CSV table of C-alpha atoms in Angstrom, one decimal:
chain,number,residue,atom,x,y,z
A,1460,ILE,CA,131.9,19.1,102.9
A,1461,ALA,CA,135.6,18.4,103.2
A,1462,GLY,CA,136.3,21.5,101.1
A,1463,SER,CA,139.4,22.3,103.1
A,1464,LEU,CA,140.2,18.7,104.0
A,1465,VAL,CA,140.5,17.3,100.5
A,1466,LYS,CA,143.2,18.8,98.3
A,1467,PRO,CA,143.2,20.8,96.2
A,1468,VAL,CA,141.0,23.3,97.9
A,1469,ALA,CA,138.9,26.0,96.2
A,1470,GLU,CA,140.8,29.3,96.3
A,1471,LEU,CA,139.5,32.1,94.2
A,1472,GLY,CA,142.2,34.6,94.9
A,1473,GLU,CA,141.1,38.1,93.9
A,1474,LEU,CA,139.2,36.7,90.9
A,1475,GLU,CA,141.9,37.9,88.5
A,1476,GLY,CA,141.2,35.3,85.9
A,1477,LEU,CA,137.4,36.0,85.9
A,1478,ARG,CA,138.1,39.7,85.8
A,1479,LEU,CA,140.1,39.1,82.6
A,1480,GLY,CA,137.1,37.4,81.0
A,1481,GLY,CA,138.2,33.8,81.7
A,1482,SER,CA,140.0,33.6,78.4
A,1483,GLN,CA,141.9,30.6,79.7
A,1484,ALA,CA,140.0,27.8,81.5
A,1485,SER,CA,143.0,27.4,83.9
A,1486,SER,CA,142.7,31.0,85.0
A,1487,MET,CA,139.0,31.3,85.3
A,1488,ALA,CA,139.0,32.0,89.0
A,1489,SER,CA,142.5,32.6,90.3
A,1490,SER,CA,145.7,33.9,88.6
A,1491,ALA,CA,146.6,33.4,85.0
A,1492,SER,CA,149.9,31.9,85.9
A,1493,GLU,CA,148.2,29.0,87.8
A,1494,LYS,CA,148.7,25.6,86.3
A,1495,PHE,CA,145.5,23.9,85.3
A,1496,ASP,CA,144.2,21.3,87.7
A,1497,GLY,CA,140.8,19.7,86.9
A,1498,ALA,CA,139.8,19.0,90.5
A,1499,LYS,CA,140.7,22.6,91.5
A,1500,ALA,CA,138.8,24.0,88.5
A,1501,TYR,CA,135.8,22.0,89.6
A,1502,LYS,CA,135.9,23.2,93.1
A,1503,ASP,CA,136.6,26.8,92.0
A,1504,ALA,CA,133.6,26.7,89.6
A,1505,LYS,CA,131.4,25.3,92.4
A,1506,ALA,CA,132.5,28.1,94.7
A,1507,LEU,CA,131.8,30.7,92.0
A,1508,ASN,CA,128.4,29.2,91.3
A,1509,MET,CA,127.5,29.4,94.9
A,1510,MET,CA,128.8,32.9,95.2
A,1511,THR,CA,126.8,34.0,92.1
A,1512,VAL,CA,123.6,32.3,93.3
A,1513,LEU,CA,123.9,34.1,96.7
A,1514,GLU,CA,124.5,37.4,95.0
A,1515,MET,CA,121.5,36.9,92.7
A,1516,HIS,CA,119.4,36.2,95.7
A,1517,LYS,CA,120.5,39.5,97.2
A,1518,ARG,CA,119.9,41.4,94.0
A,1519,PHE,CA,116.7,39.8,92.7
A,1520,HIS,CA,114.7,37.7,95.2
A,1521,ASP,CA,112.8,40.6,96.8
A,1522,LYS,CA,112.0,42.2,93.4
A,1523,THR,CA,111.0,39.1,91.5
A,1524,GLY,CA,110.1,36.4,94.0
A,1525,VAL,CA,112.5,34.0,92.2
A,1526,ILE,CA,114.1,31.5,94.6
A,1527,PHE,CA,117.9,31.2,94.4
A,1528,SER,CA,119.4,28.1,96.1
A,1529,SER,CA,122.6,26.1,96.1
A,1530,MET,CA,122.9,22.5,97.1
A,1531,TYR,CA,125.3,19.8,98.1
A,1532,PRO,CA,123.9,16.5,96.8
A,1533,GLY,CA,126.6,14.5,98.5
A,1534,CYS,CA,129.7,12.7,97.2
A,1535,ILE,CA,128.8,11.2,93.8
A,1536,ALA,CA,131.8,9.0,93.7
A,1537,GLU,CA,131.2,7.3,90.3
A,1538,THR,CA,131.3,10.1,87.8
A,1539,ASN,CA,133.8,11.3,85.2
A,1540,LEU,CA,135.1,13.9,87.7
A,1541,PHE,CA,137.9,11.5,88.6
A,1542,ARG,CA,138.7,10.4,85.0
A,1543,GLU,CA,142.3,11.9,85.3
A,1544,LYS,CA,143.0,9.9,88.5
A,1545,ARG,CA,144.8,6.5,88.5
A,1546,GLN,CA,142.6,3.5,87.9
A,1547,TRP,CA,143.1,2.1,91.4
A,1548,PHE,CA,141.8,5.4,92.8
A,1549,ARG,CA,138.7,5.3,90.5
A,1550,ASN,CA,138.0,1.7,91.6
A,1551,LEU,CA,138.6,2.2,95.4
A,1552,PHE,CA,137.2,5.7,96.0
A,1553,PRO,CA,133.5,4.6,95.6
A,1554,VAL,CA,134.1,1.6,97.9
A,1555,PHE,CA,135.8,3.9,100.5
A,1556,MET,CA,132.9,6.4,100.3
A,1557,LYS,CA,130.4,3.7,100.8
A,1558,THR,CA,132.4,2.4,103.8
A,1559,VAL,CA,132.3,5.8,105.6
A,1560,GLY,CA,128.7,6.4,104.7
A,1561,ALA,CA,129.4,9.2,102.4
A,1562,TYR,CA,128.4,7.7,99.0
A,1563,VAL,CA,125.5,9.0,97.0
A,1564,SER,CA,124.4,7.5,93.7
A,1565,GLU,CA,123.8,9.6,90.6
A,1566,ASP,CA,120.1,8.7,90.8
A,1567,GLU,CA,119.8,9.9,94.4
A,1568,ALA,CA,121.7,13.1,93.6
A,1569,GLY,CA,119.2,13.7,90.8
A,1570,GLU,CA,116.3,13.1,93.2
A,1571,ARG,CA,117.9,15.6,95.6
A,1572,LEU,CA,118.0,18.2,92.9
A,1573,ALA,CA,114.4,17.6,92.1
A,1574,GLN,CA,113.5,17.9,95.8
A,1575,VAL,CA,115.0,21.4,96.0
A,1576,ILE,CA,112.8,22.3,93.1
A,1577,TYR,CA,109.5,20.9,94.2
A,1578,ASP,CA,109.6,20.4,98.0
A,1579,PRO,CA,107.4,23.0,99.8
A,1580,ASP,CA,110.1,23.0,102.5
A,1581,CYS,CA,112.6,24.4,100.0
A,1582,THR,CA,110.8,27.7,99.2
A,1583,LYS,CA,113.3,29.8,101.1
A,1584,SER,CA,115.8,31.7,98.9
A,1585,GLY,CA,119.5,32.2,99.5
A,1586,VAL,CA,119.9,28.8,101.1
A,1587,TYR,CA,122.6,26.1,100.8
A,1588,TRP,CA,120.7,22.8,101.0
A,1589,SER,CA,122.3,19.6,102.2
A,1590,TRP,CA,121.2,16.1,103.4
A,1591,ASN,CA,122.0,13.5,106.0
A,1592,GLY,CA,121.7,15.4,109.2
A,1593,ASN,CA,125.2,16.7,109.4
A,1594,ALA,CA,127.0,17.2,106.1
A,1595,GLN,CA,129.5,19.5,107.8
A,1596,GLN,CA,131.2,16.4,109.3
A,1597,PHE,CA,133.1,13.7,107.4
A,1598,GLY,CA,132.2,10.0,107.8
A,1599,ILE,CA,131.3,10.0,111.5
A,1600,ALA,CA,129.6,6.9,112.9
A,1601,SER,CA,128.6,8.7,116.1
A,1602,ASP,CA,124.8,8.4,116.2
A,1603,ARG,CA,124.3,5.7,118.9
A,1604,SER,CA,120.8,4.6,119.9
A,1605,VAL,CA,119.3,1.7,121.8
A,1606,THR,CA,116.2,0.0,120.4
A,1607,SER,CA,113.3,-1.1,122.7
A,1608,SER,CA,114.8,-4.6,122.7
A,1609,GLY,CA,118.0,-3.2,124.1
A,1610,GLU,CA,120.0,-3.6,120.9
A,1611,VAL,CA,122.7,-0.8,120.4
A,1612,VAL,CA,122.5,0.6,116.9
A,1613,TYR,CA,125.0,3.0,115.3
A,1614,SER,CA,123.9,5.0,112.3
A,1615,ARG,CA,126.6,6.5,110.1
A,1616,ARG,CA,126.3,10.1,109.1
A,1617,GLY,CA,128.5,12.7,107.5
A,1618,ALA,CA,129.6,14.0,104.1
A,1619,GLY,CA,126.0,14.2,102.9
A,1620,GLY,CA,125.8,10.4,102.4
A,1621,SER,CA,122.8,8.5,101.2
A,1622,GLY,CA,119.5,9.0,102.9
A,1623,GLY,CA,118.7,11.6,105.6
A,1624,ALA,CA,116.6,14.7,105.7
A,1625,ILE,CA,117.2,17.9,103.9
A,1626,PHE,CA,118.5,20.9,106.0
A,1627,GLU,CA,119.9,24.4,105.6
A,1628,ASN,CA,123.7,24.2,105.6
A,1629,ALA,CA,126.0,27.1,106.3
A,1630,PHE,CA,127.9,28.8,103.5
A,1631,SER,CA,131.7,29.1,104.0
A,1632,GLY,CA,133.2,32.6,104.6
A,1633,MET,CA,134.6,32.7,101.1
A,1634,ILE,CA,131.2,32.3,99.6
A,1635,THR,CA,129.6,34.9,101.8
A,1636,ASP,CA,132.3,37.6,101.2
A,1637,PRO,CA,130.2,40.5,100.0
A,1638,THR,CA,132.9,42.1,97.9
A,1639,LYS,CA,133.9,38.9,96.1
A,1640,GLY,CA,130.2,38.0,95.6
A,1641,ARG,CA,129.6,41.4,94.0
A,1642,LEU,CA,132.8,41.2,91.8
A,1643,ALA,CA,132.1,37.6,90.8
A,1644,TYR,CA,128.6,38.6,89.6
A,1645,GLU,CA,129.9,41.8,87.8
A,1646,TYR,CA,132.8,40.0,86.1
A,1647,SER,CA,130.5,37.2,85.0
A,1648,MET,CA,128.1,39.7,83.5
A,1649,ASP,CA,131.0,41.4,81.7
A,1650,ALA,CA,132.1,38.0,80.3
A,1651,VAL,CA,128.7,37.2,78.8
A,1652,ARG,CA,127.5,40.7,77.9
A,1653,ASP,CA,127.9,40.2,74.2
A,1654,TYR,CA,125.6,37.2,74.4
A,1655,LEU,CA,122.7,38.9,76.2
């Protein structure tokens, strides 16, 4: 969610840094000249992980029966991911995410990970799992319903916030690019070959 709305965005370039073995953390995904940015490195790593999982699904699922899945647990706003941000941001961001209905606690995120592992509904391979009915939208309070007593009720949804049912989300075009997926897998294998 919000991958292209919240800067910096994941941009893997032509995987130059990964092709060179990722010898510098700042150049793991994109070019070696790119200045290190922790938030971008996180997003690039998540994109590479999703790409690799999808490629492993294509290569190994039919042969082995192993299930390969990615998941978006929601916005876990109180982690060390934002440790380099200003204190006011670290204090206000969780409050903001709770206000727009996008907040997920670390405990709930862990429960969601466990659900992908044990839930019989999650036995399909090559899937990107999300929660909250519409994690493709950001902080939308658009679900309006009327109770039997005539009370109008709005339920917030969006950004994979707390609660909601699990569903199959769509991968972005960058993640499903077959050439980049193949190269990400091959470059990753080259980088760890000495350890296998």
